[in-house]
Coordinates of C-alpha atoms (C1' of nucleotides) in Angstrom, one line a residue:
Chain P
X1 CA 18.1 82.1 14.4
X2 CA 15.5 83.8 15.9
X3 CA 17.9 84.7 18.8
X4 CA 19.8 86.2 16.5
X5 CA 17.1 87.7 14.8
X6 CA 16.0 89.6 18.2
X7 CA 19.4 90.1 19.6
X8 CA 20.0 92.6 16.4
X9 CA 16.5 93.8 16.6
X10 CA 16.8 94.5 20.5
X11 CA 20.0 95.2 21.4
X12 CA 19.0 95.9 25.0
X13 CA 18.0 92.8 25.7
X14 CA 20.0 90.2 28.0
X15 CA 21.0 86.9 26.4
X16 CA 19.1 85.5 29.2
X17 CA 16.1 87.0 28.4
X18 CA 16.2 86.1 25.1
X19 CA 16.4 82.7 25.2
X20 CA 13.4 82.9 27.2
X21 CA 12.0 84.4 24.8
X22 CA 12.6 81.8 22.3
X23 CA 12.2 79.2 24.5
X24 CA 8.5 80.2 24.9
X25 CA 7.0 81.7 21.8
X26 CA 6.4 80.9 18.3
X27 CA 6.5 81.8 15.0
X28 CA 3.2 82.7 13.0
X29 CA 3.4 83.7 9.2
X30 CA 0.4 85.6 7.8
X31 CA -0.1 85.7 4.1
X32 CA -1.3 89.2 2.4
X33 CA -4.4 90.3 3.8
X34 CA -4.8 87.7 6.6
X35 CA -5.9 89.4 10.0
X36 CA -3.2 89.1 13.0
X37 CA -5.6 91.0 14.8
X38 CA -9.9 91.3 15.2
X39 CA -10.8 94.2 16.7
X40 CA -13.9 93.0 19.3
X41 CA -11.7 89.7 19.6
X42 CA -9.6 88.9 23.1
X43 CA -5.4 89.1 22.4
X44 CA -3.7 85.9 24.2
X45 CA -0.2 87.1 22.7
X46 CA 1.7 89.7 22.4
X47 CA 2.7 89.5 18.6
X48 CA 6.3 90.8 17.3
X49 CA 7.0 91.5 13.7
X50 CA 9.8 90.2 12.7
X51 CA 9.3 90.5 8.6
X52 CA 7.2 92.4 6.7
X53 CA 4.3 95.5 7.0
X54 CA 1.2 95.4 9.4
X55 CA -1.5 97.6 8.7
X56 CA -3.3 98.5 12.1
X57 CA -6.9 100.0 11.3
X58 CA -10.0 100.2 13.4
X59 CA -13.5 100.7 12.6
X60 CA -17.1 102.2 14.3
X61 CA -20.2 100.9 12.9
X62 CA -19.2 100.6 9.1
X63 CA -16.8 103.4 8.6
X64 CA -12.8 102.2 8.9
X65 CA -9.8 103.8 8.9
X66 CA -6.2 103.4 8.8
X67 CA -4.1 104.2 11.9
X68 CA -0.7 103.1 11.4
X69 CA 1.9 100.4 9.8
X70 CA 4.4 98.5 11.5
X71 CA 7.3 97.5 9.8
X72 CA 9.6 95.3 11.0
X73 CA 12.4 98.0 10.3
X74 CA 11.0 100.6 12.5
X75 CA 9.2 99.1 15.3
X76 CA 9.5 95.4 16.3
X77 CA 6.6 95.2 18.8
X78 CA 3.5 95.4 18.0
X79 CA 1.0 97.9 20.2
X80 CA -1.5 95.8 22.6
X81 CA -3.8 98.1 24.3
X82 CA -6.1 95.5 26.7
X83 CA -3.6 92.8 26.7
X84 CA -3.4 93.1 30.5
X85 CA -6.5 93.7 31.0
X86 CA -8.1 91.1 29.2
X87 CA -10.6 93.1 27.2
X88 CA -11.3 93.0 23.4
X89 CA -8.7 94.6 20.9
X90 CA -10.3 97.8 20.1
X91 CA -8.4 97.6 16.3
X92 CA -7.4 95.0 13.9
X93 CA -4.8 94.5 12.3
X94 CA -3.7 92.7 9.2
X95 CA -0.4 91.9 7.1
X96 CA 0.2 94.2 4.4
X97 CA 2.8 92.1 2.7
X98 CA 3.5 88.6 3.7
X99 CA 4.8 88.9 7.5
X100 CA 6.4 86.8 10.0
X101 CA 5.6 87.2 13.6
X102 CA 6.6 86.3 16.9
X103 CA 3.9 85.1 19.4
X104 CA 4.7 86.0 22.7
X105 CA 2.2 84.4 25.4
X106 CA 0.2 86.8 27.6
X107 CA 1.3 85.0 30.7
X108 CA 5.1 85.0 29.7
X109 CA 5.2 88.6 29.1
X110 CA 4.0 89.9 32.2
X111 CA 6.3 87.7 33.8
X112 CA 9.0 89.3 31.9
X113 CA 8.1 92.8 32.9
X114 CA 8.3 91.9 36.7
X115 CA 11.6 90.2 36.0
X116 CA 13.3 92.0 33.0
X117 CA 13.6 95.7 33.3
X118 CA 14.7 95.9 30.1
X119 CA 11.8 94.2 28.7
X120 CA 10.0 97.1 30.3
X121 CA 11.2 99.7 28.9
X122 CA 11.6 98.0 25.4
X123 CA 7.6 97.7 25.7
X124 CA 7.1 101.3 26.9
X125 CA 9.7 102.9 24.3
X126 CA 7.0 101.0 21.6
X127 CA 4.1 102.3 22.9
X128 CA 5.4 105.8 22.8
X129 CA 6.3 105.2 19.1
X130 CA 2.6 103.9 18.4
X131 CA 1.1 106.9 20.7
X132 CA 3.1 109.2 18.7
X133 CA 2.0 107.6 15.5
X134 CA -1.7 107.8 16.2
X135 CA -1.2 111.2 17.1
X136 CA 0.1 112.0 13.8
X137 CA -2.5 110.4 12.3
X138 CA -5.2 112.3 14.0
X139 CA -3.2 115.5 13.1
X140 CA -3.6 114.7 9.9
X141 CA -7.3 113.8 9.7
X142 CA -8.3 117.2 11.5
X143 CA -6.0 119.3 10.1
X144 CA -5.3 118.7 6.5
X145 CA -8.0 118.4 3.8
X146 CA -8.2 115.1 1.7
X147 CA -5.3 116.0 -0.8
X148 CA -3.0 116.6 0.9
X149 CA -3.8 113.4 3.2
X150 CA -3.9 111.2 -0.1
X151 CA -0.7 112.6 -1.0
X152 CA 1.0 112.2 2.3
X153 CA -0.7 108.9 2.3
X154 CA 0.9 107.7 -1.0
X155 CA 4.3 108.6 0.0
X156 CA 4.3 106.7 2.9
X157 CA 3.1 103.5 0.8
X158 CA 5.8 104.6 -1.6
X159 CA 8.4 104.6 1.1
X160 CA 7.4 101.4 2.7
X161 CA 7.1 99.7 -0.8
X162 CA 10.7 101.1 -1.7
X163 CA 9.0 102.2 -5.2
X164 CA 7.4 104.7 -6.3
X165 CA 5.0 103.2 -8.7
X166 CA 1.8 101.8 -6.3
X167 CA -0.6 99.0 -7.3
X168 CA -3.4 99.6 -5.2
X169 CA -7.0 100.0 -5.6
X170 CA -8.9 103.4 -5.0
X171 CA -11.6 101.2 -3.3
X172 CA -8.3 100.2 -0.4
X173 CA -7.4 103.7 -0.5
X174 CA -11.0 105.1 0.5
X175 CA -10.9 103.0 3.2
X176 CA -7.9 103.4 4.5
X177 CA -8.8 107.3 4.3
X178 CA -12.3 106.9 5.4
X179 CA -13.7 108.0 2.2
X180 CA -15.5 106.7 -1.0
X181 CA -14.0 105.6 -3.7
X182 CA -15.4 107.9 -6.0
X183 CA -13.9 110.7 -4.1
X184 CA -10.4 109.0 -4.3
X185 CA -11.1 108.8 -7.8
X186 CA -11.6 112.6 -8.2
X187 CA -8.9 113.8 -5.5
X188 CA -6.6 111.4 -7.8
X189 CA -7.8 113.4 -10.7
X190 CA -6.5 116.6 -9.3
X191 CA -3.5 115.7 -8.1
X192 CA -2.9 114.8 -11.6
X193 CA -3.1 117.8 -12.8
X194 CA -0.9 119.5 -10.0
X195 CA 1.7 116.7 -11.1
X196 CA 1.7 115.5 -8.0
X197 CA 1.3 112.1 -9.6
X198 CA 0.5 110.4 -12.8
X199 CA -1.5 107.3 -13.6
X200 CA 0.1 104.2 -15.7
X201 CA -2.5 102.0 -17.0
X202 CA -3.9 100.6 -13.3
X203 CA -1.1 101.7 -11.5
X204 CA -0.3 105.2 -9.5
X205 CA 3.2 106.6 -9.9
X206 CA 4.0 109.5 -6.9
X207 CA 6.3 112.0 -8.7
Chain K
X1 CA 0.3 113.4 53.3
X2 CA 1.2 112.7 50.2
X3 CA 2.3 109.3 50.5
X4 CA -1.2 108.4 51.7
X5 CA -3.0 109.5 49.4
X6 CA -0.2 107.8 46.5
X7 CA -1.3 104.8 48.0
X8 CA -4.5 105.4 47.8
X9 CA -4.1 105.9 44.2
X10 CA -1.4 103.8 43.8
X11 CA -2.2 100.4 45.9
X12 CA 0.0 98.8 43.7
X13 CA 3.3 100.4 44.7
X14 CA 5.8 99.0 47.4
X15 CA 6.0 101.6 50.2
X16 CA 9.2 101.8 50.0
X17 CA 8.9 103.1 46.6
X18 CA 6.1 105.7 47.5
X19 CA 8.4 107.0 50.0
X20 CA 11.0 107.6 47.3
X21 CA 8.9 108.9 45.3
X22 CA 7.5 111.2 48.2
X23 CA 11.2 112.2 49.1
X24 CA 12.7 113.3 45.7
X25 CA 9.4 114.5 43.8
X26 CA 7.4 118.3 44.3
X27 CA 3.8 119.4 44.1
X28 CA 3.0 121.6 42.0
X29 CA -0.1 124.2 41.9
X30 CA -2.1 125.2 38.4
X31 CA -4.4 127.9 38.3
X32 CA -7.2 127.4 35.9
X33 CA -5.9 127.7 32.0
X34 CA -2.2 127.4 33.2
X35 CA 0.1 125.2 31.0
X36 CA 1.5 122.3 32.4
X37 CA 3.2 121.1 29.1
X38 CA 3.6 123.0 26.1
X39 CA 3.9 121.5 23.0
X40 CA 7.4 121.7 21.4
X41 CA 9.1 122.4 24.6
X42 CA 11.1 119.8 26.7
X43 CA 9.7 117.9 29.2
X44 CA 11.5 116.8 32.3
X45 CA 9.0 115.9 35.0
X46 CA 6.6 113.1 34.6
X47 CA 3.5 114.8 36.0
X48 CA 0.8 113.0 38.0
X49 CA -2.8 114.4 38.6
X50 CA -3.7 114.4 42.3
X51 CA -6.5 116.5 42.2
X52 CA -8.1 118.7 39.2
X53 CA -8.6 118.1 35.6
X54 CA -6.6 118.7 32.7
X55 CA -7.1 118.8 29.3
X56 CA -4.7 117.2 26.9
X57 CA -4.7 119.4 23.4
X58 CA -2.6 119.3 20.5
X59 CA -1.9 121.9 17.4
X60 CA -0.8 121.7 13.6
X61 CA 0.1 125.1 12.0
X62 CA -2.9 127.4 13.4
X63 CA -5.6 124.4 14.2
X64 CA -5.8 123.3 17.4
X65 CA -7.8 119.9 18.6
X66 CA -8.5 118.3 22.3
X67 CA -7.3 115.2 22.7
X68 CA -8.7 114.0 25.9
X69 CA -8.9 115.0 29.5
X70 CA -7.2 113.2 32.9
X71 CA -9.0 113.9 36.0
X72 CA -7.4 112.6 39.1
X73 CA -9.8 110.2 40.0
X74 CA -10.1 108.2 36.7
X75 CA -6.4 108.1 35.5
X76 CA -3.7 109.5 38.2
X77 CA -0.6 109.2 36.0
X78 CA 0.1 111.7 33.0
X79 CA 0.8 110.8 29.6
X80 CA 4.3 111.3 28.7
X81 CA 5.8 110.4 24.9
X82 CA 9.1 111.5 24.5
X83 CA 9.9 112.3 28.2
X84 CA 12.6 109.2 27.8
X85 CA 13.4 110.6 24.3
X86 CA 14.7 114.0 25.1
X87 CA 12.3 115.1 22.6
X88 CA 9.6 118.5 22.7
X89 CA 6.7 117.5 23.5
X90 CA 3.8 116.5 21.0
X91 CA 1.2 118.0 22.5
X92 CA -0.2 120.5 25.9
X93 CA -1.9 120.8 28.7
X94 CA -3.9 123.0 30.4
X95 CA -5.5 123.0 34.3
X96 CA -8.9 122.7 33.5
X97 CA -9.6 123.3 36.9
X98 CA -7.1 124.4 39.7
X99 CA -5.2 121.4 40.2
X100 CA -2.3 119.8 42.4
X101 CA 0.4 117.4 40.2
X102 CA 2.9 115.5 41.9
X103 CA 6.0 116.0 39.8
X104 CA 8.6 113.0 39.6
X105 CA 11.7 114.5 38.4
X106 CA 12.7 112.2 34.6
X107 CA 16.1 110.6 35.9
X108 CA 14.3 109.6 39.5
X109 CA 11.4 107.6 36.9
X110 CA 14.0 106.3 34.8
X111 CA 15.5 104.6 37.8
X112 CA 12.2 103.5 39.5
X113 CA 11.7 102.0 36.1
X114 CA 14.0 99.5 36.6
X115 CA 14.5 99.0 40.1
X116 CA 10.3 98.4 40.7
X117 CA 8.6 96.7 38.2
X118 CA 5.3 97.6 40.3
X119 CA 6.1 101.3 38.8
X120 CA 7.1 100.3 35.5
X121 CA 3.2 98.4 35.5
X122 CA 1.3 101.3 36.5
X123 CA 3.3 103.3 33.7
X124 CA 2.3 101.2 31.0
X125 CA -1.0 100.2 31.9
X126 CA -1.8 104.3 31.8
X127 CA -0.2 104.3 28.8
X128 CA -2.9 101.9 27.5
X129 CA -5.6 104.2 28.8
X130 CA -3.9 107.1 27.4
X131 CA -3.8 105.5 23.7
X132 CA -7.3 104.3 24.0
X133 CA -8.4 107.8 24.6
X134 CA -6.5 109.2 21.8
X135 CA -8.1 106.2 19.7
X136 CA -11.7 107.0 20.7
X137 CA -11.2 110.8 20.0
X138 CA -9.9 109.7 16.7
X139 CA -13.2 107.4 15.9
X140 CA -15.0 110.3 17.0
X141 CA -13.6 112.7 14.4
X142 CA -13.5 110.5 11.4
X143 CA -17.0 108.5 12.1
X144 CA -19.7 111.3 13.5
X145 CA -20.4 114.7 12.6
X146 CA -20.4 117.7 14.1
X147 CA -23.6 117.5 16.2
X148 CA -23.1 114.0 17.2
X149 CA -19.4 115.0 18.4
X150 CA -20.6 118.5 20.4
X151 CA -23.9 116.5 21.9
X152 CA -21.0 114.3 23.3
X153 CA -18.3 116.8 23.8
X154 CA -20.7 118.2 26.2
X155 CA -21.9 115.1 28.1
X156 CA -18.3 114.3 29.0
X157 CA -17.9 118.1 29.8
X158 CA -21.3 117.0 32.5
X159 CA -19.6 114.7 33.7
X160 CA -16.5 116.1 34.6
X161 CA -18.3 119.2 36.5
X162 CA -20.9 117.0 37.4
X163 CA -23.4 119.3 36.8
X164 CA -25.9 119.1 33.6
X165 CA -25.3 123.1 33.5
X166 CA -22.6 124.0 31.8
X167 CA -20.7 127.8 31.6
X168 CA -18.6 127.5 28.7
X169 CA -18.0 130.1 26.0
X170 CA -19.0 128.9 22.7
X171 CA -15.3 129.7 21.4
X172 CA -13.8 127.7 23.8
X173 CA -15.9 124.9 22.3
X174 CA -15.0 125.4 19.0
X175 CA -11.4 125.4 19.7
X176 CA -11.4 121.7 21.4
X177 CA -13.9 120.8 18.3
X178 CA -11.2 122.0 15.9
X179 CA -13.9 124.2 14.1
X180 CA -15.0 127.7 14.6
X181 CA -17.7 129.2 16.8
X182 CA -20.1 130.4 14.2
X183 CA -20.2 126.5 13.3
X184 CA -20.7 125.7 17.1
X185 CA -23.5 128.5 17.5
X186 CA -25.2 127.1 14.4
X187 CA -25.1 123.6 15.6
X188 CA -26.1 124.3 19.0
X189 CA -29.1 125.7 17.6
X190 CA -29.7 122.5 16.2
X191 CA -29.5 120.8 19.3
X192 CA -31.9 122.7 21.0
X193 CA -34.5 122.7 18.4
X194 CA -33.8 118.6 18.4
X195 CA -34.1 119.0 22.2
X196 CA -30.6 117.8 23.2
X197 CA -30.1 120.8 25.1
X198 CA -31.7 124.3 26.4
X199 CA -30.0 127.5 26.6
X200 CA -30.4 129.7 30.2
X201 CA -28.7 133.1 29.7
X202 CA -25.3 132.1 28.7
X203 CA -25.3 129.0 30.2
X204 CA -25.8 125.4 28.6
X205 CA -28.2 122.9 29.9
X206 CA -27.8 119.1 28.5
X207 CA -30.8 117.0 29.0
Chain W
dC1 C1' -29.4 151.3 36.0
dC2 C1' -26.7 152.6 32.4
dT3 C1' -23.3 151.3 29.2
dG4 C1' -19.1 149.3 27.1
dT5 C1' -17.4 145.0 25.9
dA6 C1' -17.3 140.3 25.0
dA7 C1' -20.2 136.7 23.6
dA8 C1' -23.7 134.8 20.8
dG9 C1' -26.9 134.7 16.7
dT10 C1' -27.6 134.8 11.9
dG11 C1' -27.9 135.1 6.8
dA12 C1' -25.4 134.5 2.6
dC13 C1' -21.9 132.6 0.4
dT14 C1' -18.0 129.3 -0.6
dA15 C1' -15.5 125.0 -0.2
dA16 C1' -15.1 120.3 0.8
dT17 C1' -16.8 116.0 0.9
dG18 C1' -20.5 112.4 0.5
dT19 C1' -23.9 110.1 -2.6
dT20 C1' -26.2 108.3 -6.6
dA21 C1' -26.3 106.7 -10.9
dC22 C1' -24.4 105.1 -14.8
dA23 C1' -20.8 104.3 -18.4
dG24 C1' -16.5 102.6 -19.7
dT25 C1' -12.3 99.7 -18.9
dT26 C1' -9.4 96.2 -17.3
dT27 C1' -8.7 91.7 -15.2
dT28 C1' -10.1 87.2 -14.1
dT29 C1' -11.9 82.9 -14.9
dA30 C1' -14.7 79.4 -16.5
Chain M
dT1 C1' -12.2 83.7 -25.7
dA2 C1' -16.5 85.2 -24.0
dA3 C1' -18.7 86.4 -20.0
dA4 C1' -18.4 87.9 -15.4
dA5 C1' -16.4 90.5 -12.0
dA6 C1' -13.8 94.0 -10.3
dC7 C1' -12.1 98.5 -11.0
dT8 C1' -12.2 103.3 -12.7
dG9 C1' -14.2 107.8 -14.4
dT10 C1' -17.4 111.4 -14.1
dA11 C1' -21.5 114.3 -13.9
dA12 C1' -25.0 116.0 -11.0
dC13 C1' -26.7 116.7 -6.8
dA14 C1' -27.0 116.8 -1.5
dT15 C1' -25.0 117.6 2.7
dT16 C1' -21.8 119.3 5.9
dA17 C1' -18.7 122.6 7.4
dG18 C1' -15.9 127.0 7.0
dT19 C1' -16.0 132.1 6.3
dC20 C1' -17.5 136.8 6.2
dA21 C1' -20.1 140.5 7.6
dC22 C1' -23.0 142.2 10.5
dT23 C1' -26.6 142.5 14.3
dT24 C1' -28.2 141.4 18.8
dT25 C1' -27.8 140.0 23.5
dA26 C1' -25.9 139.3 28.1
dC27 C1' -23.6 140.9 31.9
dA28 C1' -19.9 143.1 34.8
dG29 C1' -18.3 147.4 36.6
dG30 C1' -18.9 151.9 37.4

DNA sequence: CCTGTAAAGTGACTAATGTTACAGTTTTTA
DNA sequence: TAAAAACTGTAACATTAGTCACTTTACAGG
């Protein structure tokens, strides 16, 4: 099953390959809000999403901030900065909806690399993804003031959701955004009345 | 010549690969404040840094924003998203100083890829460096101000020329700051009454 | 050693965001 | 179901950064 499961998800890979894979790693579920990742904590594995969202976020002294999602539609491996090189994780990163994960040990994975080419460039396509992602990100924070970044941020969550109507608090947004709540609450205020969205009871609808 | 000092750089690589890599690559010369990538155009060497710096930039609409620097003693190879892709790139560089890059021609990498796995290593693990860069540059934007960021801008900038006198035109540091150089002229004024820095002539001194 | 030009300095104003303090509202739970 | 806890709204103010208009300064080339 999970063969299968990776065979669709990585089409590149050899059968061979694959059934090393499963042969080696394990499964890990993370409930909503459990940390996969600690930034300041050592990786031992190289962690694969296989179901669900992963919100990867990293913090400096007590501000945080949201870099990117993985979804297990998009981009099956999950980035790993200092995996190799045994140093902390300089990010966390924790399931946004209830995730399932491959575990892929440290040691296995460098093997892989030396022996599968395709595992290679499977890795190295995924980083480029989560380079490109980051980059965005910063784009965003230098170049765009907070509402348009709220908006853009709600969208995504609305595409990711597969709703338009979000349940989530302004306090999660401000952090996410690197801002206060009360200032999510008064950037949300004037989006409403640009109609860029309207507020039901608790809940935020993106029009 | 070249191969020597590759595995110098390199002492990871198999000579045989080096001498591949000596046989179907080109150097390449930059004059100071020549583009060696321009964003939105198509890449189609993988550039390595012999000797110089460059500085790694991106824009959105009219802003523009440093990213981070490679020097060819710290990080040799260049980072690439998209170069497999066949999409523009994300981002430019610049010779910050003259500089030499050893250019490996896209299909030559894509091979090495997966005939050396030695190759495909020292791509990734430069990708890691790469995206940690990004990520502090990111932290640095979102989590300090403006004086903290310029009082730091300007250490690296120390560093680089190893020299605590610096000849830089305040514009110049307002670009890479994403801001504008009134704002940097105001805040260096702030660093020198806080004694971070003195001004001779034109010329910035960091203590 | 002038002098034109580019760079730097500055004051006044505006815009955006952060902060504090508190009131009102929903949701949870004991 | 009442009290507690968490969430939301908002006013007033502080701080930071962006913009405009203008002056002053440094310095390279004649």
């Amino acid at each position: 099953m999970k063969t299968s499961f990776l065979a669709e998800c990585f089409p590149v890979l050899e059968k061979e390959l694959l059934e090393d894979i499963e042969k080696h790693s394990t499964v890990a579920y993370f409930d909503v809000n459990e940390h996969i990742v600690e930034q300041g904590k050592y990786i031992k594995f190289l962690p694969i999403v296989l179901k669900g969202n992963v919100k990867v976020y990293s913090h400096e002294d007590a501000f945080e901030f949201l870099l990117y999602y993985i979804s297990s539609g998009e981009s099956c491996i999950y980035s790993f900065a200092h995996t190799f090189n045994n140093q902390p994780a300089e990010f966390s990163a924790i399931a946004e909806t209830n995730s399932e994960l491959l575990m892929l040990p440290i040691a296995k994975v460098k093997q892989w690399l030396n022996t599968y080419p395709s595992f290679g460039n499977l890795i190295l396509s995924d980083y480029q993804r989560h380079y490109n992602d980051l980059l965005q990100t910063t784009k965003q924070i230098t170049c765009y003031n907070l509402d348009q970044r709220l908006l853009d941020y709600l969208r995504q969550k609305c595409k990711m959701e597969k709703s338009n109507i979000l349940s989530i608090s302004h306090k999660t947004i401000a952090n996410d955004l690197g801002t206060s709540r009360e200032v999510i609450s008064r950037v949300l205020k004037k989006l409403r009345t640009a109609n860029s969205v309207v507020q039901i009871g608790r809940k935020i609808k993106v029009l």
